mmCIF file of C-alpha atoms in Angstrom:
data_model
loop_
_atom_site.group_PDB
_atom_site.id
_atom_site.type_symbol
_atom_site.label_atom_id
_atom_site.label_comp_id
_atom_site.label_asym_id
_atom_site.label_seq_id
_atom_site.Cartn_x
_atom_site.Cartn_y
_atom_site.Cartn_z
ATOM 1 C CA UNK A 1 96.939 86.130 97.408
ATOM 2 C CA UNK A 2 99.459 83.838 96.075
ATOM 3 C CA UNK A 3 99.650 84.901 92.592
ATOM 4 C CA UNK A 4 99.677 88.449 93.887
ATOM 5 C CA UNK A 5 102.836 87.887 96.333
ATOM 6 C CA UNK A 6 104.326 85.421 93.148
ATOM 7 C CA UNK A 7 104.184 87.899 90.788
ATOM 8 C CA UNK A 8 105.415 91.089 93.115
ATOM 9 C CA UNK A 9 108.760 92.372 92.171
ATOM 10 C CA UNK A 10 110.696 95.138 92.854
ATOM 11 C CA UNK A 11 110.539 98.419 90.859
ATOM 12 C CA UNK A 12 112.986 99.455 88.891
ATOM 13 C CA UNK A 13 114.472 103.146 89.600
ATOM 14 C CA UNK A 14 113.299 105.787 86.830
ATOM 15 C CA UNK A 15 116.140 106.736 84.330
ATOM 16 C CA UNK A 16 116.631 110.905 84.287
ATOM 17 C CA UNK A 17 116.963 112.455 81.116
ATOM 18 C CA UNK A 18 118.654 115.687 82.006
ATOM 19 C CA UNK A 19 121.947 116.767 80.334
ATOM 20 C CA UNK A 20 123.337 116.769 84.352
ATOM 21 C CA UNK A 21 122.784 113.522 85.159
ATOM 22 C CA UNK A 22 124.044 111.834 81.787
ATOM 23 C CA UNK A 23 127.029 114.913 82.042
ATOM 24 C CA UNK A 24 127.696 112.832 85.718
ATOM 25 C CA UNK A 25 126.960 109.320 84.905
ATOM 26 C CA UNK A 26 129.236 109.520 81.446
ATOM 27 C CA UNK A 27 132.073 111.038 83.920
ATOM 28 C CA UNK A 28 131.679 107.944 86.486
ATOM 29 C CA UNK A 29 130.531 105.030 84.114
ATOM 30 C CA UNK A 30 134.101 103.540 84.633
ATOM 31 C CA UNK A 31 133.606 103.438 88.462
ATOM 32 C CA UNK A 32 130.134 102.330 88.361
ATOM 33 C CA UNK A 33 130.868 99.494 85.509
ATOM 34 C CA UNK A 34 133.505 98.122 88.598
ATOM 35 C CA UNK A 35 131.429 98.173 91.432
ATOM 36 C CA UNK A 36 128.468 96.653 89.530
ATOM 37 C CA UNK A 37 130.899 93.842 88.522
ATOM 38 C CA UNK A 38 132.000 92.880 92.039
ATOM 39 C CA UNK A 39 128.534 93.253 93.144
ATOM 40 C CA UNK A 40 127.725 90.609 90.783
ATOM 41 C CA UNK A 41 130.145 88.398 91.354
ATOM 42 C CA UNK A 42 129.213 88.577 94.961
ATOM 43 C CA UNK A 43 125.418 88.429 94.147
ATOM 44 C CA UNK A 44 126.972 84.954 92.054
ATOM 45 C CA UNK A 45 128.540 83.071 95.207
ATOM 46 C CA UNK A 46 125.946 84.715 97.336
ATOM 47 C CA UNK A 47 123.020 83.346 95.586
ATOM 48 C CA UNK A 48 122.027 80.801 92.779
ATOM 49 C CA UNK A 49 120.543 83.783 90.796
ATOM 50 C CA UNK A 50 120.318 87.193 91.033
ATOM 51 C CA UNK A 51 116.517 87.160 91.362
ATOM 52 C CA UNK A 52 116.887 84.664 93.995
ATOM 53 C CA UNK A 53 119.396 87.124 95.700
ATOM 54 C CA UNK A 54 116.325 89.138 97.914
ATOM 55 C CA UNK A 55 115.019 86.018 98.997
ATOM 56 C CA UNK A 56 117.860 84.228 100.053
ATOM 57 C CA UNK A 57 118.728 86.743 102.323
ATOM 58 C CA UNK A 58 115.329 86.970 103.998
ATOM 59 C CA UNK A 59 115.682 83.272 104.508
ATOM 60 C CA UNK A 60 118.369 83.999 106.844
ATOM 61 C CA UNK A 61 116.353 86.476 109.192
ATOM 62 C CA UNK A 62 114.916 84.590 111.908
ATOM 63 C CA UNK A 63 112.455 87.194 113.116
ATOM 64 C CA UNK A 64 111.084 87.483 109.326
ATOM 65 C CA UNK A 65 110.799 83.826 109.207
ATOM 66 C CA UNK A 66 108.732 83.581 112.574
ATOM 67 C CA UNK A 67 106.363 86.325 111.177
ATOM 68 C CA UNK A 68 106.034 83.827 107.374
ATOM 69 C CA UNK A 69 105.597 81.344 110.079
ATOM 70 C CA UNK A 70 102.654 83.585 111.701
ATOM 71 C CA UNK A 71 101.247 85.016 109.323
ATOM 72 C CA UNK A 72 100.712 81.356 107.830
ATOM 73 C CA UNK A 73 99.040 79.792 110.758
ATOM 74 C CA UNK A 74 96.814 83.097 111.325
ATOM 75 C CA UNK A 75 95.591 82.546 107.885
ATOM 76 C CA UNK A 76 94.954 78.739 108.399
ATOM 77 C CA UNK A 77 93.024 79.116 111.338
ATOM 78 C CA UNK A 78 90.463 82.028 109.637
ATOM 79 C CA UNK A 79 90.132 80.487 106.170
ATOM 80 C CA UNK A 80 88.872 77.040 108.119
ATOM 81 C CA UNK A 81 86.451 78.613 110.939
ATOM 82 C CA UNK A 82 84.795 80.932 108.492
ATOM 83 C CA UNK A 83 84.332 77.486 105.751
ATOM 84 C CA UNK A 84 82.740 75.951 109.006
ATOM 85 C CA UNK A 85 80.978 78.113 109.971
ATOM 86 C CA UNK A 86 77.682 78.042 108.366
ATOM 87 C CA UNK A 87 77.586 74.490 108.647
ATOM 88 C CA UNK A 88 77.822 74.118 112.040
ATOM 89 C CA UNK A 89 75.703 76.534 112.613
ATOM 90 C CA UNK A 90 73.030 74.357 109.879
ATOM 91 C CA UNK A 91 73.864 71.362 112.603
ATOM 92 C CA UNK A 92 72.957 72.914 115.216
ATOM 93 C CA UNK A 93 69.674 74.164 114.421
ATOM 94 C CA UNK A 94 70.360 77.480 115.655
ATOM 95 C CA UNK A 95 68.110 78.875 112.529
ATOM 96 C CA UNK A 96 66.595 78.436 109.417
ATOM 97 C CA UNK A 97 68.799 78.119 106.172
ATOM 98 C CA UNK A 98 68.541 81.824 105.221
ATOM 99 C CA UNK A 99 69.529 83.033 108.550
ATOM 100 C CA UNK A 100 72.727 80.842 109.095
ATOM 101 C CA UNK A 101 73.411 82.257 105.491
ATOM 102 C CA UNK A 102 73.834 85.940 107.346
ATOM 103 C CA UNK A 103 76.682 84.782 109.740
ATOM 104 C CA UNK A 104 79.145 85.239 106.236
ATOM 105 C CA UNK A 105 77.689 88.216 105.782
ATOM 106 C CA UNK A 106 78.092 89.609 109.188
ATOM 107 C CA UNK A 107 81.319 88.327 109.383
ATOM 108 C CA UNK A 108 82.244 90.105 105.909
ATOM 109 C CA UNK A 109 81.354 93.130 107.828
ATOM 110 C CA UNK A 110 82.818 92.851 111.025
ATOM 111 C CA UNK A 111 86.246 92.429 108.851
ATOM 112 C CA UNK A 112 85.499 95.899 107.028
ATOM 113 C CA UNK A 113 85.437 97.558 110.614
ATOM 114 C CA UNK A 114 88.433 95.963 111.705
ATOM 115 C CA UNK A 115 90.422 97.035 109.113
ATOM 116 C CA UNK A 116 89.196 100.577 109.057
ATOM 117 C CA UNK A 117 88.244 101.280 112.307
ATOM 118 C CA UNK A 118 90.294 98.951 114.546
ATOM 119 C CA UNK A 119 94.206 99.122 113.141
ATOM 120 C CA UNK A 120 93.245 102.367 111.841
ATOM 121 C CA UNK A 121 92.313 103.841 114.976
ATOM 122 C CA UNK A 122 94.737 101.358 117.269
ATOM 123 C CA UNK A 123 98.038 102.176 115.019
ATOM 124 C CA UNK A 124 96.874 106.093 113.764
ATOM 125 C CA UNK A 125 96.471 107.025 117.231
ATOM 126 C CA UNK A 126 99.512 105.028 118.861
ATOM 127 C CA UNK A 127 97.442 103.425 121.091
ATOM 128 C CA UNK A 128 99.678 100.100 119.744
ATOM 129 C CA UNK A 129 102.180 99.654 117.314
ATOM 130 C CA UNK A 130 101.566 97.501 114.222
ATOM 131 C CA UNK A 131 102.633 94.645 115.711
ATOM 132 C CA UNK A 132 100.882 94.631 118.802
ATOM 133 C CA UNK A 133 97.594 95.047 116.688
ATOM 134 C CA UNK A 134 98.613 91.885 114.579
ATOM 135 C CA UNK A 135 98.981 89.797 118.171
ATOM 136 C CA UNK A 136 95.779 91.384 119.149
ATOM 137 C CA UNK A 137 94.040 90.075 116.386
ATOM 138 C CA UNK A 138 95.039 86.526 116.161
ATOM 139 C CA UNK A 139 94.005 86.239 120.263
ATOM 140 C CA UNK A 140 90.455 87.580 118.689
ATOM 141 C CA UNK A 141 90.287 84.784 116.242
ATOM 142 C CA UNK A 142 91.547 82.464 118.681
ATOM 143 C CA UNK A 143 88.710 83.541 121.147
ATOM 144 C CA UNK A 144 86.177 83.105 118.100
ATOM 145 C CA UNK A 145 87.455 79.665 117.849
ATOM 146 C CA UNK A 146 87.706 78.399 121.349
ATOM 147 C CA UNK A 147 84.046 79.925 122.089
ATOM 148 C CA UNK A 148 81.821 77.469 119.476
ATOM 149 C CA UNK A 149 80.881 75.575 122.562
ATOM 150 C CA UNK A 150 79.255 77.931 124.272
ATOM 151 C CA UNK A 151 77.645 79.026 120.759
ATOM 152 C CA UNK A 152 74.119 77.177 120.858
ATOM 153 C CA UNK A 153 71.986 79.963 119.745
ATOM 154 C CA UNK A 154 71.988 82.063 116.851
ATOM 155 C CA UNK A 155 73.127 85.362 118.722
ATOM 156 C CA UNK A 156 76.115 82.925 119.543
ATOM 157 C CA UNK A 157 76.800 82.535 116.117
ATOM 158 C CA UNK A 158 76.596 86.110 115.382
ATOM 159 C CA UNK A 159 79.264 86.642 118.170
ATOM 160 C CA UNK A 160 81.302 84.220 116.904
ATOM 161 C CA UNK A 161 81.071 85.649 113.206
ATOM 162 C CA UNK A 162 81.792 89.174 113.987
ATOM 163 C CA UNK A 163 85.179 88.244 116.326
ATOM 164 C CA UNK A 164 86.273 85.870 113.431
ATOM 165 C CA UNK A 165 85.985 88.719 110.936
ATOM 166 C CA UNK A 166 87.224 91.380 112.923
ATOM 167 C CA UNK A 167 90.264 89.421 114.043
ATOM 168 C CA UNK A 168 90.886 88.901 110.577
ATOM 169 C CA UNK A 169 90.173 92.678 109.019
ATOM 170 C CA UNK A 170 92.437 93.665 111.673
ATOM 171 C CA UNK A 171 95.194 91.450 110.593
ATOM 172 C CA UNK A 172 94.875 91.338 106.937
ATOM 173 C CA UNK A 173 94.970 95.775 107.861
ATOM 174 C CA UNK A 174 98.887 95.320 109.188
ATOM 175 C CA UNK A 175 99.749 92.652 107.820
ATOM 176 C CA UNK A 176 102.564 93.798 105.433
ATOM 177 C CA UNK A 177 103.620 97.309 107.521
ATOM 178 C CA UNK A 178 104.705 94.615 110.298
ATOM 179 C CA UNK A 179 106.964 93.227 107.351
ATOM 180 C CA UNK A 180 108.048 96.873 106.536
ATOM 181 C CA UNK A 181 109.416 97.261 110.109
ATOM 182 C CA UNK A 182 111.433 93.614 109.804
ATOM 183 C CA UNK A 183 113.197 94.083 106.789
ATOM 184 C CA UNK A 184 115.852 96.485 105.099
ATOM 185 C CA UNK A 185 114.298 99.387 102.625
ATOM 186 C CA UNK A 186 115.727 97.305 99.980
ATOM 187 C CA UNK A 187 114.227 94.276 101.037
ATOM 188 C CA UNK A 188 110.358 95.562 101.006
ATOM 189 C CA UNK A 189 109.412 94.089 97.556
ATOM 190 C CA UNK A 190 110.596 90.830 98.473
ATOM 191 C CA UNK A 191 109.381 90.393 101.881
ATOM 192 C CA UNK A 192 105.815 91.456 100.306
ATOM 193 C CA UNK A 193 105.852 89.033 97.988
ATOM 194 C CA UNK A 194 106.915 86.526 100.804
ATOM 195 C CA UNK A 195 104.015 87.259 103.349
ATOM 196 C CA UNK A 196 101.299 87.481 100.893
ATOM 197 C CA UNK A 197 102.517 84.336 99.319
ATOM 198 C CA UNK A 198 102.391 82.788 103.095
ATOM 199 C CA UNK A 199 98.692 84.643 103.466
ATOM 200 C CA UNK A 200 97.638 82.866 100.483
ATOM 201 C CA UNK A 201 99.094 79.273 101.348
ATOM 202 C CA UNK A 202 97.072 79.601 104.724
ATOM 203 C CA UNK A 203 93.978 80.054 103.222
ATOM 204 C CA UNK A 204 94.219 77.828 100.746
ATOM 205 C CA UNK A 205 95.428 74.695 103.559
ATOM 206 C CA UNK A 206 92.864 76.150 106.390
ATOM 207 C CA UNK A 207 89.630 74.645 104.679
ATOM 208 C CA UNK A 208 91.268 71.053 104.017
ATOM 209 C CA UNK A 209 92.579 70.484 107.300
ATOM 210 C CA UNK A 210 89.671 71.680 109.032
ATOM 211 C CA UNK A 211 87.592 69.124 106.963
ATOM 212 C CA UNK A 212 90.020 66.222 107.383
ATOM 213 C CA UNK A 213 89.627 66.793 111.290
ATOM 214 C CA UNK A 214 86.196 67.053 110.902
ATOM 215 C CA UNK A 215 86.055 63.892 108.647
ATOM 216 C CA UNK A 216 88.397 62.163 111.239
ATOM 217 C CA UNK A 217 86.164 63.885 114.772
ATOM 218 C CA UNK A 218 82.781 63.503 113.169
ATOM 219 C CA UNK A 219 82.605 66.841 115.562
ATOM 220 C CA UNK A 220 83.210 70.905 114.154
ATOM 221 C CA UNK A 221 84.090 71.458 117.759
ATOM 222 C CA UNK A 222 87.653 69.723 117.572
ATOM 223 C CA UNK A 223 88.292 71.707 114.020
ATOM 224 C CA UNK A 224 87.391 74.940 115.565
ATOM 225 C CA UNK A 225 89.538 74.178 118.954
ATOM 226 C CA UNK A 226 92.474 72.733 116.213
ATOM 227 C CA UNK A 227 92.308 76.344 114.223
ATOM 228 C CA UNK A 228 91.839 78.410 117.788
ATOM 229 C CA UNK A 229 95.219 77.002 119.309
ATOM 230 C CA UNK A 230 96.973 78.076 115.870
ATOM 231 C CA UNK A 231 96.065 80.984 116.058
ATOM 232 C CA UNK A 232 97.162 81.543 119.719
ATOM 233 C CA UNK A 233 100.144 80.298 118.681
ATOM 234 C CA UNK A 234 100.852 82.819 115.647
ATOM 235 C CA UNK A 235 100.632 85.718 118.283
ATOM 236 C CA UNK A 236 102.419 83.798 120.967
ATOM 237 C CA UNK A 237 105.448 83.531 118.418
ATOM 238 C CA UNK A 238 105.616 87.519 117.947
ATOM 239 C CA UNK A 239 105.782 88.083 121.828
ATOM 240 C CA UNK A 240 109.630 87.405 122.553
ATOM 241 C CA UNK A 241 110.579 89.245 119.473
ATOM 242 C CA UNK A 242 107.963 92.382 120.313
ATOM 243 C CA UNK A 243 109.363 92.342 124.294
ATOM 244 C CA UNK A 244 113.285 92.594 122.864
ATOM 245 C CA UNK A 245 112.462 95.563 120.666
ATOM 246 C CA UNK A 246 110.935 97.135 123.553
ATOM 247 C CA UNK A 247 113.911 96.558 126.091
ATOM 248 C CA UNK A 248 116.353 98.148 122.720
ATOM 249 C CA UNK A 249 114.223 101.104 122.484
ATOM 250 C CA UNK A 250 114.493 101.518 126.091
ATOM 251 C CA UNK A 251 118.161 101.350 126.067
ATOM 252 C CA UNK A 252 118.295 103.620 123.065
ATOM 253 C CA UNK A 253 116.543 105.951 124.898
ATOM 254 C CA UNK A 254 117.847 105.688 127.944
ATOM 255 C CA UNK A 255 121.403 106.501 125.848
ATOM 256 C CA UNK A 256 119.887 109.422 124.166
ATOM 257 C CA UNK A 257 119.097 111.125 127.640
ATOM 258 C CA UNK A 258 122.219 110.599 129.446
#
């Protein structure tokens, strides 16, 4: 996930051939050699670099910098509870070896239905909008996590693996379309590469800090209860930005009617 969102750039338009378009481009080169100039020499004192330029403006969007901010804790919290979860479930005793082995595995598939059944259905349908599907799936993980207590047997554990990998097919489903709707058209390609590079740095952090709290608790329960409440609070940071949209498309609306 992090090379992928590293290595994303933005397409470059196709050149036309056609004896029109070079007739109309030879007719306005002059004007288009200006404007690219001063759009440099913005780009210049706008930016350090010109393929910095797309980035440094997302940096100033605070609603696209709460979703990195999301989207980074979301993918903390599942890469840790799913590391953990076969060996708690080993501790426990719930089963032998070989079943605790089929909690990844059920988990694996609970993620393939919640990306194509789940946000498929949920956003398809309009029954939510992309980015009430992505809060909707980090309170699933976040249930997953706060519910290992209550997991002492092995149907426990299969509970617990099928919310914690349909919370996250569900998520991983709209994860970038919930960029689309933050940024400009131009802006796509880089935001992209920004929240897959975030997606990537979650799940590469969410195994080490569960084990160092683990190392620390001597306990998986405080690890899973550490991941649950940052997860909660990935979806609790989308809320305030998810109720003004609604109250603007009310009013917009509301204008269009009168």
């Amino acid at each position: 996930m992090c090379v992928c969102g590293a290595l994303l750039r933005p397409l470059k338009p196709k050149v036309s051939t056609s004896k029109e378009t070079e007739k109309n481009t030879a007719i306005n080169r002059t004007r288009s050699e200006l404007i690219m100039a001063d759009d440099f020499d913005e780009s210049r004192r706008k930016a350090p670099c010109i393929f910095c330029e797309g980035y440094y403006d997302l940096c100033f969007s605070p609603r696209f910098l709460i979703y990195l901010v999301s989207v980074l804790c979301v993918a903390l919290s599942v890469s840790g509870a799913l590391v953990h979860l076969q060996p708690r479930a080993t501790e426990t005793h719930v089963g032998t070896p070989q079943q605790t082995s089929y909690l990844v595995s059920i988990s694996g598939i609970c993620s393939l239905v919640g990306r194509l059944g789940g946000s498929s259905f949920l956003v398809h349908f309009n029954i939510l909008s992309s980015t009430s599907t992505f809060i909707l799936s980090t309170f699933i993980i976040a249930v997953g996590c706060f519910i290992p207590i209550l997991a002492d047997t092995y149907i426990g554990f299969t509970i617990l693996s099928g919310l914690l990998g349909l919370g996250s097919g569900m998520c991983f489903a709209v994860l970038l379309v919930c960029a689309r709707h933050l940024v400009e058209f131009e802006q796509v390609s880089y935001s992209f590469a920004m929240v897959l590079s975030a997606f990537g740095v979650g799940l590469v952090i969410g195994p080490p800090i569960a084990g160092v709290i683990y190392d620390v608790s001597h306990h998986y329960d405080y690890s899973y209860y550490t991941l649950g409440a940052f997860s909660l609070m990935s979806g609790i940071l989308l809320i305030p930005g998810q109720i003004v949209e609604k109250c603007q498309q009310r009013k917009k609306d509301a204008v269009a009617h009168l």
